[in-house]
JSON list of C-alpha atoms and ligand atoms in Angstrom, two decimals:
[
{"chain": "A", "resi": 1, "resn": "UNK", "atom": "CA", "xyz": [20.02, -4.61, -6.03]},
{"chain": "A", "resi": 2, "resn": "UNK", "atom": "CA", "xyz": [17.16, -2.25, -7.57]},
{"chain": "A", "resi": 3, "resn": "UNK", "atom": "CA", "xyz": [15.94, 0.48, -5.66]},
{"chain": "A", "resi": 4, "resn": "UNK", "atom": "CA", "xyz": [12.89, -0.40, -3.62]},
{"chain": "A", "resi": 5, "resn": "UNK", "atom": "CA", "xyz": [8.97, 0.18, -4.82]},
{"chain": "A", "resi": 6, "resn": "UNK", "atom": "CA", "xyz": [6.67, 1.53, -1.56]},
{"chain": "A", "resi": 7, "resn": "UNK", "atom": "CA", "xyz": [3.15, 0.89, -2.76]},
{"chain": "A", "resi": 8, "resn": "UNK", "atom": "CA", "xyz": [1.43, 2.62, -0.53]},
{"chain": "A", "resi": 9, "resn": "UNK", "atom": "CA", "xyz": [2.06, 6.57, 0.58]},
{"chain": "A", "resi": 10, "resn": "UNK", "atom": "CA", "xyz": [0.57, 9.98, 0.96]},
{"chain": "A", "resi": 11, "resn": "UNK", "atom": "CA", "xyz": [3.06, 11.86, -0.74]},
{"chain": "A", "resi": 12, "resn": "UNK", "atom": "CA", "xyz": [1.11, 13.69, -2.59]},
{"chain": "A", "resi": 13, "resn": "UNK", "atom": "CA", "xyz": [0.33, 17.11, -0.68]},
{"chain": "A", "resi": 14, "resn": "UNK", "atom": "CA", "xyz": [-3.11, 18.82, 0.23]},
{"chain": "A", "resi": 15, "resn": "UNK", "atom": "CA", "xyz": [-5.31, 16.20, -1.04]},
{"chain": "A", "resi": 16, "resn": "UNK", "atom": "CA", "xyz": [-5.38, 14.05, 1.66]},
{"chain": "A", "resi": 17, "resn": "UNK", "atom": "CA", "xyz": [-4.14, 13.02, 5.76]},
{"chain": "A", "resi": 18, "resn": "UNK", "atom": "CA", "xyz": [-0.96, 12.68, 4.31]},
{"chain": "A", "resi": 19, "resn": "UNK", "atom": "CA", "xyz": [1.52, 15.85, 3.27]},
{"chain": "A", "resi": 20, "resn": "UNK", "atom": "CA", "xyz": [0.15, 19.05, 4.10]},
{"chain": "A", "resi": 21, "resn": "UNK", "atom": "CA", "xyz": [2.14, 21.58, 1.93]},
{"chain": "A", "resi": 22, "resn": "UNK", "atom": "CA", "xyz": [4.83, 20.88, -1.11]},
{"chain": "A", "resi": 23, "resn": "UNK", "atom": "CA", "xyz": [7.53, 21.65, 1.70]},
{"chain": "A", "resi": 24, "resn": "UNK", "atom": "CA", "xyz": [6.21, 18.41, 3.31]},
{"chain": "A", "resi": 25, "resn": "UNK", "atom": "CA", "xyz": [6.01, 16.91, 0.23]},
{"chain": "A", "resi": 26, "resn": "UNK", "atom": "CA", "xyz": [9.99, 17.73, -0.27]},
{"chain": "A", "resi": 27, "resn": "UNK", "atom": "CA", "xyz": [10.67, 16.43, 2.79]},
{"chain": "A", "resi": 28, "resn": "UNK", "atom": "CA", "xyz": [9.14, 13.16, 2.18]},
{"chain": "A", "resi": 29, "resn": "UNK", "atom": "CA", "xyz": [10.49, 12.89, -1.41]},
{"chain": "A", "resi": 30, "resn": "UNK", "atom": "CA", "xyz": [13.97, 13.58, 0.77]},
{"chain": "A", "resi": 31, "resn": "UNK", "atom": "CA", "xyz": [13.42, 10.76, 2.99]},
{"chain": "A", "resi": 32, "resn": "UNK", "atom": "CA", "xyz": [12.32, 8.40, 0.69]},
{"chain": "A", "resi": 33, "resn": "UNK", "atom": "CA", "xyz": [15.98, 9.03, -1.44]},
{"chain": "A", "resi": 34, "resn": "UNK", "atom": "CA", "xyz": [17.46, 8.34, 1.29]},
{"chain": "A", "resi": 35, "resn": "UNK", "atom": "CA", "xyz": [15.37, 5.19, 2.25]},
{"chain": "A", "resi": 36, "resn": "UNK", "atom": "CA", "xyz": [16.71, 3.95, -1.34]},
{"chain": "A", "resi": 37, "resn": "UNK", "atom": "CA", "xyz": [13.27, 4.19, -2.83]},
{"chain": "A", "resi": 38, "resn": "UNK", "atom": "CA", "xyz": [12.91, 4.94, -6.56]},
{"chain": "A", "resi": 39, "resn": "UNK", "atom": "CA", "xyz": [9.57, 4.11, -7.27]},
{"chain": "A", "resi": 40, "resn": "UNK", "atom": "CA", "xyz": [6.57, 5.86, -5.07]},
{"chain": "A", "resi": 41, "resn": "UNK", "atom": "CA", "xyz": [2.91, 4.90, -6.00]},
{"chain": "A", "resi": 42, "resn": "UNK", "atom": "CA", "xyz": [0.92, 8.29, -4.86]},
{"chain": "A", "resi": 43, "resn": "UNK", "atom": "CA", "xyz": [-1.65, 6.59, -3.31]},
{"chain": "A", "resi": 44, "resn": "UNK", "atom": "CA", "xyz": [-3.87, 9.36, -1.41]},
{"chain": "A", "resi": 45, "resn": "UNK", "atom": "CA", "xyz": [-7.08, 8.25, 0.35]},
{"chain": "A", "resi": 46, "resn": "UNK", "atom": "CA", "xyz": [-10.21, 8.31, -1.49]},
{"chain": "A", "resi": 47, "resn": "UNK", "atom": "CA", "xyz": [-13.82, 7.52, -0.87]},
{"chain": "A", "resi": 48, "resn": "UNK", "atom": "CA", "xyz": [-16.16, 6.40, -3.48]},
{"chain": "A", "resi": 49, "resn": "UNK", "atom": "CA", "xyz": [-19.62, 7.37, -2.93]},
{"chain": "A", "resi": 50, "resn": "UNK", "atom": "CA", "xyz": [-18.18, 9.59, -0.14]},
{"chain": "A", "resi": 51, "resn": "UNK", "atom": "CA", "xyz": [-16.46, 12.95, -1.45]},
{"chain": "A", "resi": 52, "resn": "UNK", "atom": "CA", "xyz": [-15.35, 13.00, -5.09]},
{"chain": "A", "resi": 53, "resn": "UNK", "atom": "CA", "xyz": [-11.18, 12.61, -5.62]},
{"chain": "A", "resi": 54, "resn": "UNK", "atom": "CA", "xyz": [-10.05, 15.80, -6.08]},
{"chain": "A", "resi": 55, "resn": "UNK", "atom": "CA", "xyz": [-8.40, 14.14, -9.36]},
{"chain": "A", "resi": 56, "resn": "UNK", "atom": "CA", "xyz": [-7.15, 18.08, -10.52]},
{"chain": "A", "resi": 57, "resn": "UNK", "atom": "CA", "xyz": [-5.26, 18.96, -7.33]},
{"chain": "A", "resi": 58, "resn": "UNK", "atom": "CA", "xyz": [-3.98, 15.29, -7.60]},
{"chain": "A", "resi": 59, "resn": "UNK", "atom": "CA", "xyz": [-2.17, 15.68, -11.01]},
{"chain": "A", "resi": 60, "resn": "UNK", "atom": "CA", "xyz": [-1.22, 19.33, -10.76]},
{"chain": "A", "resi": 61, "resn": "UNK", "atom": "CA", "xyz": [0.71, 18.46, -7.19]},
{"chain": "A", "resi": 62, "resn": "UNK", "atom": "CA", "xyz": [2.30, 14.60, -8.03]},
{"chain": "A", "resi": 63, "resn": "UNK", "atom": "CA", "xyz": [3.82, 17.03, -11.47]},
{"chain": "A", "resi": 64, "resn": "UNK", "atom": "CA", "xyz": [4.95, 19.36, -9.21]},
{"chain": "A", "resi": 65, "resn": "UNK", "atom": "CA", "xyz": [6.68, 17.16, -6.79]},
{"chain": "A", "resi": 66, "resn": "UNK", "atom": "CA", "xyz": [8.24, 15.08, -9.66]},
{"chain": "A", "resi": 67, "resn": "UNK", "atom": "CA", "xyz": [9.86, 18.06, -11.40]},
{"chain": "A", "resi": 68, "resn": "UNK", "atom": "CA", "xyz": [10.95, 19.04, -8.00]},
{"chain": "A", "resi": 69, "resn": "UNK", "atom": "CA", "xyz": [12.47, 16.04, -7.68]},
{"chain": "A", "resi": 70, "resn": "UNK", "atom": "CA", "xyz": [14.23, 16.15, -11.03]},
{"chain": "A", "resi": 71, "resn": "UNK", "atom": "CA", "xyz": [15.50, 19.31, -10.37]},
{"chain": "A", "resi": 72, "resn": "UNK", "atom": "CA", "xyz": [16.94, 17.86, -6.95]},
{"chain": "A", "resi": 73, "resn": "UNK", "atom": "CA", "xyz": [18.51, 15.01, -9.21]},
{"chain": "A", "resi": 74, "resn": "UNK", "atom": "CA", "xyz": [16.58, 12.55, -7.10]},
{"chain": "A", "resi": 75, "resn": "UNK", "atom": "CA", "xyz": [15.79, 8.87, -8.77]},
{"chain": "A", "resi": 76, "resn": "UNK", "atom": "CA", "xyz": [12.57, 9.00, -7.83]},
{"chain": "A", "resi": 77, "resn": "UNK", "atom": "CA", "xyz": [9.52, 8.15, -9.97]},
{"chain": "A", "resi": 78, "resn": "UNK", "atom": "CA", "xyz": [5.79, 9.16, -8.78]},
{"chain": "A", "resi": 79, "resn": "UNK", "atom": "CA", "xyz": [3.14, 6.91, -10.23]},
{"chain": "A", "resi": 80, "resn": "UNK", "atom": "CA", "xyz": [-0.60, 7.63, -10.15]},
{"chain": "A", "resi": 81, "resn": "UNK", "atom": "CA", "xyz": [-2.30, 5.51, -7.54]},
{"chain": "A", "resi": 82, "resn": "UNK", "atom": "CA", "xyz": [-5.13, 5.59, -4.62]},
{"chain": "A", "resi": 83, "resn": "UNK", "atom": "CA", "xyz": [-5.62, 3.98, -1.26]},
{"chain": "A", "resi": 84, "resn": "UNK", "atom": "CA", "xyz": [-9.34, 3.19, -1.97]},
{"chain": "A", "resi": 85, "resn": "UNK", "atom": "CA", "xyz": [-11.84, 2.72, 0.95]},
{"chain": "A", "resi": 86, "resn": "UNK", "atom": "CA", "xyz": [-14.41, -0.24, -0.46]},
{"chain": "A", "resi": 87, "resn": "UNK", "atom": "CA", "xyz": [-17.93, 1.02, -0.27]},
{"chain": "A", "resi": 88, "resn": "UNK", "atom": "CA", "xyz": [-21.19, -0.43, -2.40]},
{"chain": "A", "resi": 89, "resn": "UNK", "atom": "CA", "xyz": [-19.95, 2.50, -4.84]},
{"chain": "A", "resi": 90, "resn": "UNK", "atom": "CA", "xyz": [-16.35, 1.52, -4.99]},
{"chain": "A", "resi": 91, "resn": "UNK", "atom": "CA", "xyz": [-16.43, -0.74, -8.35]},
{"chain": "A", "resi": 92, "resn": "UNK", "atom": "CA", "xyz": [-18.33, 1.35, -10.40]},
{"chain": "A", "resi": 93, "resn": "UNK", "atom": "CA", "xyz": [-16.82, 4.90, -9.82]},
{"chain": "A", "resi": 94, "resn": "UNK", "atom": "CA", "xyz": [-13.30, 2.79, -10.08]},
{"chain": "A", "resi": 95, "resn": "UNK", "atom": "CA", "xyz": [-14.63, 1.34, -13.56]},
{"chain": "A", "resi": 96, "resn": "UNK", "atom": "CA", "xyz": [-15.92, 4.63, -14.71]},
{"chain": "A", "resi": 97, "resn": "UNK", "atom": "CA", "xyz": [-12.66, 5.37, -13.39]},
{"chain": "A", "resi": 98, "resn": "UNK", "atom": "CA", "xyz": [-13.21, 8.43, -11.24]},
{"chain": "A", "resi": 99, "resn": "UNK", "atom": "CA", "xyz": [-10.38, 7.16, -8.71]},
{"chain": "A", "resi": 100, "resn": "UNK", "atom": "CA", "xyz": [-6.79, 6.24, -9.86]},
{"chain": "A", "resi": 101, "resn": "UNK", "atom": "CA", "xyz": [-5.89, 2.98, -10.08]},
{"chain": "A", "resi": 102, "resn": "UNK", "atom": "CA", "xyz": [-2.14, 1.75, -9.17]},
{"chain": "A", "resi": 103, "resn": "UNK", "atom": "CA", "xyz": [-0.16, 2.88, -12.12]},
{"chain": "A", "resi": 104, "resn": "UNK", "atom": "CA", "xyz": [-3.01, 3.36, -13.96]},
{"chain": "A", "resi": 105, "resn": "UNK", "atom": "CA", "xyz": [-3.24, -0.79, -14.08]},
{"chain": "A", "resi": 106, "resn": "UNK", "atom": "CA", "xyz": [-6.00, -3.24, -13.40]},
{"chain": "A", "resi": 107, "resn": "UNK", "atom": "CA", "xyz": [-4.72, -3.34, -9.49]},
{"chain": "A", "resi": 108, "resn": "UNK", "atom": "CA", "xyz": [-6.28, -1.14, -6.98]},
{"chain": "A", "resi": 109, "resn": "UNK", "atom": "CA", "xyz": [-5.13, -0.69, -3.10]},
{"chain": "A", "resi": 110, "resn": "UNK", "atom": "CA", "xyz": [-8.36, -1.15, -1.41]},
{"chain": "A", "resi": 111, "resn": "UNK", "atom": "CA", "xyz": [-8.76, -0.40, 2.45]},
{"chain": "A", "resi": 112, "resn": "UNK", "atom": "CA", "xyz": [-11.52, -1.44, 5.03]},
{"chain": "A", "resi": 113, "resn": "UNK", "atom": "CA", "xyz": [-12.57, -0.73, 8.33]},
{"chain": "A", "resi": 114, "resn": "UNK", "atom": "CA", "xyz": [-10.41, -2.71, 10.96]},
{"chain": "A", "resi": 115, "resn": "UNK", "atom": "CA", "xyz": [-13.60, -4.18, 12.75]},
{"chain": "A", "resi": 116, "resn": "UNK", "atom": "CA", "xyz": [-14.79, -5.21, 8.90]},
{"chain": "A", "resi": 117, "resn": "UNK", "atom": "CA", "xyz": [-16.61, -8.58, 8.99]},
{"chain": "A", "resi": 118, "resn": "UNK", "atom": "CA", "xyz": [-14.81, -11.56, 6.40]},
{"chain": "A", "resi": 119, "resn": "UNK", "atom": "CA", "xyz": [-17.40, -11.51, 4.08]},
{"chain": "A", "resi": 120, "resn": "UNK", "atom": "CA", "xyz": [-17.23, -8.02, 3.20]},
{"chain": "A", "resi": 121, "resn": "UNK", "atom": "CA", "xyz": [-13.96, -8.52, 2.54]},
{"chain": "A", "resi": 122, "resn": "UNK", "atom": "CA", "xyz": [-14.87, -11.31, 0.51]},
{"chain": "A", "resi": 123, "resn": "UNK", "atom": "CA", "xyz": [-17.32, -9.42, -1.29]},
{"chain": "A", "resi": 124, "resn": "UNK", "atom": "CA", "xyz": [-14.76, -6.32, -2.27]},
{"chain": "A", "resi": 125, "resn": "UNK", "atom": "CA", "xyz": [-12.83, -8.90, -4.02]},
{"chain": "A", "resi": 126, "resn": "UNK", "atom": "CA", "xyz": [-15.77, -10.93, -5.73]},
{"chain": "A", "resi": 127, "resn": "UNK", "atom": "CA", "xyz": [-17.52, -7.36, -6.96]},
{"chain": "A", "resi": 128, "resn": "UNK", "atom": "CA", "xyz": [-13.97, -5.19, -7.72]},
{"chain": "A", "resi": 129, "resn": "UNK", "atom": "CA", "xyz": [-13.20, -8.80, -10.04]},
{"chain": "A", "resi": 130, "resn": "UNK", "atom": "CA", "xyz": [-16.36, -8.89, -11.39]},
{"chain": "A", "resi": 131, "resn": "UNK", "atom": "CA", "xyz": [-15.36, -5.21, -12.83]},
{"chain": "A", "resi": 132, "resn": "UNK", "atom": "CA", "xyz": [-11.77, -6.38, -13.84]},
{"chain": "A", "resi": 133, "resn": "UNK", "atom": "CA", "xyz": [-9.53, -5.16, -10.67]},
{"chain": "A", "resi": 134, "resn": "UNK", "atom": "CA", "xyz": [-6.80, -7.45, -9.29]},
{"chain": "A", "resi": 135, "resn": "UNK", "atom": "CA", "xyz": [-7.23, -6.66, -5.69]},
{"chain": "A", "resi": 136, "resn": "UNK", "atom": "CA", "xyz": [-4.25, -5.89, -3.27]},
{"chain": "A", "resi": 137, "resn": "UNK", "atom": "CA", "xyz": [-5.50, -5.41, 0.83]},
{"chain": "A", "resi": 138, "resn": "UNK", "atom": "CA", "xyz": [-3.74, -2.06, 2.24]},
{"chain": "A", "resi": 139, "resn": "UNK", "atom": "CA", "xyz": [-1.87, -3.15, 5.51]},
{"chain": "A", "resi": 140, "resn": "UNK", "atom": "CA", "xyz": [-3.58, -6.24, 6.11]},
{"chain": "A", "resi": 141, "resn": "UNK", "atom": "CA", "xyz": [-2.54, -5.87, 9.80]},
{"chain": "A", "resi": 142, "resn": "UNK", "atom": "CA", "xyz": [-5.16, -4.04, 10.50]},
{"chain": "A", "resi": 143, "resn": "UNK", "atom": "CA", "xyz": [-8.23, -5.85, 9.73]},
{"chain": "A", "resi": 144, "resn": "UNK", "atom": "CA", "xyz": [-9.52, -8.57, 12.90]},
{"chain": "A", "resi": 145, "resn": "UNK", "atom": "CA", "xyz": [-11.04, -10.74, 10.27]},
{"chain": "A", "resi": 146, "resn": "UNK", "atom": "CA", "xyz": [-7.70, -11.99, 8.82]},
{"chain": "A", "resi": 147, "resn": "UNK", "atom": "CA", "xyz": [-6.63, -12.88, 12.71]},
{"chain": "A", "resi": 148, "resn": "UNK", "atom": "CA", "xyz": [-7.54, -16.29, 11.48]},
{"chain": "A", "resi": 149, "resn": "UNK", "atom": "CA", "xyz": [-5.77, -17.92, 8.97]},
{"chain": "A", "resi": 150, "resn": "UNK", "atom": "CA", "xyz": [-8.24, -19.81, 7.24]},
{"chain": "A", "resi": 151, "resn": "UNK", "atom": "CA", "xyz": [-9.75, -16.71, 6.29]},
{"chain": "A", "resi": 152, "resn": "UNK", "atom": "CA", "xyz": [-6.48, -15.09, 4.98]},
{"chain": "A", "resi": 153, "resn": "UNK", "atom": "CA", "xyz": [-6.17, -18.58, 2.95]},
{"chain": "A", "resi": 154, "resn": "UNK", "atom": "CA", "xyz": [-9.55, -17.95, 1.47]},
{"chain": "A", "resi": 155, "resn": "UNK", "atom": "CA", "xyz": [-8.94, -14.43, 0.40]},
{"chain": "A", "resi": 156, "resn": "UNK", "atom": "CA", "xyz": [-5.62, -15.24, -0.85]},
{"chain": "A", "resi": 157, "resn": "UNK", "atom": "CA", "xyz": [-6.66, -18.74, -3.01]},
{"chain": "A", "resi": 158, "resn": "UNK", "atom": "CA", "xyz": [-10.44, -18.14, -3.63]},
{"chain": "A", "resi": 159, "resn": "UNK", "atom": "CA", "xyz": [-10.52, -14.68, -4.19]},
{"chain": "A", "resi": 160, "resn": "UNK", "atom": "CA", "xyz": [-6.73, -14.01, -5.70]},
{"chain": "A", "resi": 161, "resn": "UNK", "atom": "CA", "xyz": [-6.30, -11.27, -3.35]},
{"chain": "A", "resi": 162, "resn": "UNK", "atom": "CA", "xyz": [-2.92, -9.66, -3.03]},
{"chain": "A", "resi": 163, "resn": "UNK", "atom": "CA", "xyz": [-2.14, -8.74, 0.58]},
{"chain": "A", "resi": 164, "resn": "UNK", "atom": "CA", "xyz": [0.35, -5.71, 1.66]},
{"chain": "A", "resi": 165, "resn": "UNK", "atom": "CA", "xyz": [1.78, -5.17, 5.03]},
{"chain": "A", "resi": 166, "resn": "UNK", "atom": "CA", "xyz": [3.25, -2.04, 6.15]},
{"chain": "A", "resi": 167, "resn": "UNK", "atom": "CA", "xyz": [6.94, -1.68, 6.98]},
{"chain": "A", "resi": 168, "resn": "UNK", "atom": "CA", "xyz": [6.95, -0.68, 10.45]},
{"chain": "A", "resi": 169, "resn": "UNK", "atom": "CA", "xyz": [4.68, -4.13, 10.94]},
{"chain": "A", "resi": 170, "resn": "UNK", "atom": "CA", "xyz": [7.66, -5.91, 10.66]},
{"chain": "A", "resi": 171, "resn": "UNK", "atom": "CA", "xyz": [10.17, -3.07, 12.35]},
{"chain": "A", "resi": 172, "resn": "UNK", "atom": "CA", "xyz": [8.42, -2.90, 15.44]},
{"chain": "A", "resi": 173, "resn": "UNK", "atom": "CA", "xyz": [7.16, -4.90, 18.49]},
{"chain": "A", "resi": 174, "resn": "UNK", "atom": "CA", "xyz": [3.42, -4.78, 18.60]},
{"chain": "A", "resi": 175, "resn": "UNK", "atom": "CA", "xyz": [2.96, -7.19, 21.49]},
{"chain": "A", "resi": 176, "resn": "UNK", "atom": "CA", "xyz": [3.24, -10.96, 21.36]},
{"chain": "A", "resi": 177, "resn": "UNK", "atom": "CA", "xyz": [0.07, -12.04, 20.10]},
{"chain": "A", "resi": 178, "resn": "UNK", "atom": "CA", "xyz": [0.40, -9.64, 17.45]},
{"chain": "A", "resi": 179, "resn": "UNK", "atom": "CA", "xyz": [4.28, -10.46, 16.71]},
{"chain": "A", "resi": 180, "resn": "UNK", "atom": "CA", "xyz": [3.10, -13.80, 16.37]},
{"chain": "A", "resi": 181, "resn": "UNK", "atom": "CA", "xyz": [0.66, -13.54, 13.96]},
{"chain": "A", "resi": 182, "resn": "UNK", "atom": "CA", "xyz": [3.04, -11.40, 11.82]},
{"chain": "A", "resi": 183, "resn": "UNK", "atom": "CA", "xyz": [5.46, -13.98, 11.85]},
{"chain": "A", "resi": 184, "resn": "UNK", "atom": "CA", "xyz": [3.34, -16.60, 10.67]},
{"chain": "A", "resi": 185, "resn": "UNK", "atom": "CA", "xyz": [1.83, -14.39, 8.39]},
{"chain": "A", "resi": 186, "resn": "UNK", "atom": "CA", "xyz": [5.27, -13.96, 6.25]},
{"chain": "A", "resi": 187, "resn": "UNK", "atom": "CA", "xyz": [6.56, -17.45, 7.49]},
{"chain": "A", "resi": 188, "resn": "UNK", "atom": "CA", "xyz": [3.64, -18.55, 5.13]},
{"chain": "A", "resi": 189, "resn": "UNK", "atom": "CA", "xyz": [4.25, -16.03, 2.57]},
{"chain": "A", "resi": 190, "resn": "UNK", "atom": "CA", "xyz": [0.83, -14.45, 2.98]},
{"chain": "A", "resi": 191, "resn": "UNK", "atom": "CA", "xyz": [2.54, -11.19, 2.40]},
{"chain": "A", "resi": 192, "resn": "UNK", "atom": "CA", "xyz": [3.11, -9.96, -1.07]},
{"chain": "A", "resi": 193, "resn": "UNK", "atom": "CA", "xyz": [3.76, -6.99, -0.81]},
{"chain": "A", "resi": 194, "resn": "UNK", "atom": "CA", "xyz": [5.44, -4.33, 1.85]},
{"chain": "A", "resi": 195, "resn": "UNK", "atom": "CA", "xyz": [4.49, -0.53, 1.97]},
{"chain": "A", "resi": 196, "resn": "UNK", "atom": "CA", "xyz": [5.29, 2.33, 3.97]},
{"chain": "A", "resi": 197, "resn": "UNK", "atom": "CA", "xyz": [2.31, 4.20, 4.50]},
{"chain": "A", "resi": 198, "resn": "UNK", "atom": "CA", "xyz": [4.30, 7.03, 4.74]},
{"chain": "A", "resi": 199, "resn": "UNK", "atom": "CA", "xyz": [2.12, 10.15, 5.91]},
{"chain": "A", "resi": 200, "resn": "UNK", "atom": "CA", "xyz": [4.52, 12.35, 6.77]},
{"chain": "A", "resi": 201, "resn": "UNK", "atom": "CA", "xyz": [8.68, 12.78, 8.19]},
{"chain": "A", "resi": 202, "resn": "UNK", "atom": "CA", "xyz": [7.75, 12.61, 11.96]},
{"chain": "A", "resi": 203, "resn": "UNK", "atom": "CA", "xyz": [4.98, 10.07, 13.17]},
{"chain": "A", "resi": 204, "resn": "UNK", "atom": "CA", "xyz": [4.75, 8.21, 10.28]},
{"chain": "A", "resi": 205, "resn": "UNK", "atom": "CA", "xyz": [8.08, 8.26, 8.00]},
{"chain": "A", "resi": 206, "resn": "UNK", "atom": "CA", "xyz": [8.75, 6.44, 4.81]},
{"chain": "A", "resi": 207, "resn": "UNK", "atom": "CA", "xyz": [11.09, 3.79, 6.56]},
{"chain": "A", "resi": 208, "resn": "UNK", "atom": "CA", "xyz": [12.23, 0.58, 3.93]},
{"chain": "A", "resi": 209, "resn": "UNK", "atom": "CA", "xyz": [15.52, -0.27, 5.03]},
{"chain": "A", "resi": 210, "resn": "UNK", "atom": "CA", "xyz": [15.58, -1.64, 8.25]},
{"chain": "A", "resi": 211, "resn": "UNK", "atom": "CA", "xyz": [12.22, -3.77, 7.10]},
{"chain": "A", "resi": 212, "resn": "UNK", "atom": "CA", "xyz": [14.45, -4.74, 3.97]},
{"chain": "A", "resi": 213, "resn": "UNK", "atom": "CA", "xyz": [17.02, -5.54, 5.78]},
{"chain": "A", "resi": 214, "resn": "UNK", "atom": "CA", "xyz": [14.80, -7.37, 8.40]},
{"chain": "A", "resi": 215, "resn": "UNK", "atom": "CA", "xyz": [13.39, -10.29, 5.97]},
{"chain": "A", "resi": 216, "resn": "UNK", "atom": "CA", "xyz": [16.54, -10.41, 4.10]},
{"chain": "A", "resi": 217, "resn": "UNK", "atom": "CA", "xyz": [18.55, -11.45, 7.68]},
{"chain": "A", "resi": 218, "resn": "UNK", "atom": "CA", "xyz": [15.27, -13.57, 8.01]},
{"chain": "A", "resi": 219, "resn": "UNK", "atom": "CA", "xyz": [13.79, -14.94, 4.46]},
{"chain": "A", "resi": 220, "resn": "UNK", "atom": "CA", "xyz": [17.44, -14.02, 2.27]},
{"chain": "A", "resi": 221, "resn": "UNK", "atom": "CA", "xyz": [17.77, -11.62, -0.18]},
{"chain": "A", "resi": 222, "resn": "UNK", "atom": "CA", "xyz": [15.26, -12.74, -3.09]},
{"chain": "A", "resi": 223, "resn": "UNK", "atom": "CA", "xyz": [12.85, -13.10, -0.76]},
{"chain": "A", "resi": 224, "resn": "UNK", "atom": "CA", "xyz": [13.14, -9.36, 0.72]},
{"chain": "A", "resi": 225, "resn": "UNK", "atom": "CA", "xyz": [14.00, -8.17, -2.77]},
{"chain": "A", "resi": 226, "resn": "UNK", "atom": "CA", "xyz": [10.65, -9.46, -3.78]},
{"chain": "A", "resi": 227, "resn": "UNK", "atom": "CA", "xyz": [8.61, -7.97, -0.95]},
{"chain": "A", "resi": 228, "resn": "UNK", "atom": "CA", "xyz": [10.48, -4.19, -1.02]},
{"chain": "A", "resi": 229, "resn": "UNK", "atom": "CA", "xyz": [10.58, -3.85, -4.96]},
{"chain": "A", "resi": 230, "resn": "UNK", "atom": "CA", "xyz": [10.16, -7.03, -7.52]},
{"chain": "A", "resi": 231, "resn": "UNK", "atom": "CA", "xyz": [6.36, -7.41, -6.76]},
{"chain": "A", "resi": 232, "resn": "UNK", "atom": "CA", "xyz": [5.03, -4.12, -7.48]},
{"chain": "A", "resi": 233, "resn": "UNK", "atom": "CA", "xyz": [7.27, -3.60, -10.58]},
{"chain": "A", "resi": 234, "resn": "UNK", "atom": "CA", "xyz": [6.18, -6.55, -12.17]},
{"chain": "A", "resi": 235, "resn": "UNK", "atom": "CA", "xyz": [2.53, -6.16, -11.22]},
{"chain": "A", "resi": 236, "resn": "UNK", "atom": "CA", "xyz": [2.13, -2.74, -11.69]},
{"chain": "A", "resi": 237, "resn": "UNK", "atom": "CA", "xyz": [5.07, -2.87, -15.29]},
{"chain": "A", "resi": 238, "resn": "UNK", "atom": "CA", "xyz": [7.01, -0.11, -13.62]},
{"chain": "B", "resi": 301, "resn": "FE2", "atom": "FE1", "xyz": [-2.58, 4.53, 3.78]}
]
């Protein structure tokens, strides 16, 4: 099969929570090799209306990990991207485009807070539309509101929202409540999309394989394929 596609990780050093120094940012480019990753979307926090992206540090570091890469002989690609916290300011500094889209597409990876009432999330999707952006929800997990179905329905059929769940959702027992709820979530196929949300090599490590693995033993191989890679490279024409 083709390598996999994470859609969501802080690779790119000093610009946000995720690598501190290009050494980290080796190390992660390392582990995601060896997590048979070939695509990584670069997508650092940012904060419209809050602190402006630091857009030069951005490009100068994603170049320099890439050629570092290339040097390594790793197949690794590094695509522009941004994990984008919706504020009132998000869809017009992402039209004006002062933040990086995914791939420099019509798709953003938009983030809220986890206690984030349903019709804010509604309204993310109705205004970043109304601007042109195909929505995708970072690690939907998070967010209390989508705890009920119905609403994660809504987003999904209403709105067209895209929905991403992060890997170690599925690796790892959360509780039963929660384990439930992720079950039905992909039973359903609510889940486009998984990411790693990879921040660093320790705490939070690019991990695809076991997840991979996971829904393949559990939805068969197009299914997983789909999830780990085929989504994002069609969506995003990677
Ligand atoms: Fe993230």
């Amino acid at each position: 099969m083709d390598k996999f596609v994470d859609i969501h990780h802080h690779i790119v050093y000093g610009v946000d929570d995720g690598a501190r120094s290009f050494e980290d940012m080796q190390k992660m480019l390392l582990r995601a090799a060896s997590e048979n990753v070939g695509d990584i979307i670069c997508t650092s926090h940012g904060t419209p209306g809050g602190h402006p992206f630091p857009a030069d540090a951005y490009i100068e570091h994603l170049a320099k990990g890439q050629a570092w890469a290339d040097e390594q002989g790793l197949e690794i690609r590094l695509h522009n991207g941004c994990e984008i916290l919706y504020t009132d300011a998000s869809p017009r500094l992402l039209k004006e485009g002062h933040f990086p889209s995914l791939n420099d597409t019509w798709n953003v990876l938009v983030e809220f807070s986890p206690d984030a009432e349903f019709k804010r999330l509604c309204e993310a999707a109705r205004m970043l539309g109304n601007v042109g952006f195909q929505v995708i929800f970072a690690h939907v997990e998070r967010y209390s509101a989508l705890r009920n179905f119905k609403n994660v329905q809504e987003l999904r059929e209403e709105y067209g929202v895209y929905m991403q769940m992060n890997s170690n959702t599925v690796t790892t027992k959360k509780g039963f409540f929660t384990d439930r709820w992720v079950r039905h979530m992909l039973d359903e196929g609510f889940i486009d999309c998984i990411g790693t949300d990879a921040h660093n090599t320790s705490s939070r490590p690019c991990s695809m394989k076991l997840c991979h693995e996971m829904l393949k033993a559990r939805y068969g191989q197009d299914t997983a394929d789909e999830m780990c890679g085929g989504f994002a490279r069609n969506l995003l024409g990677l």
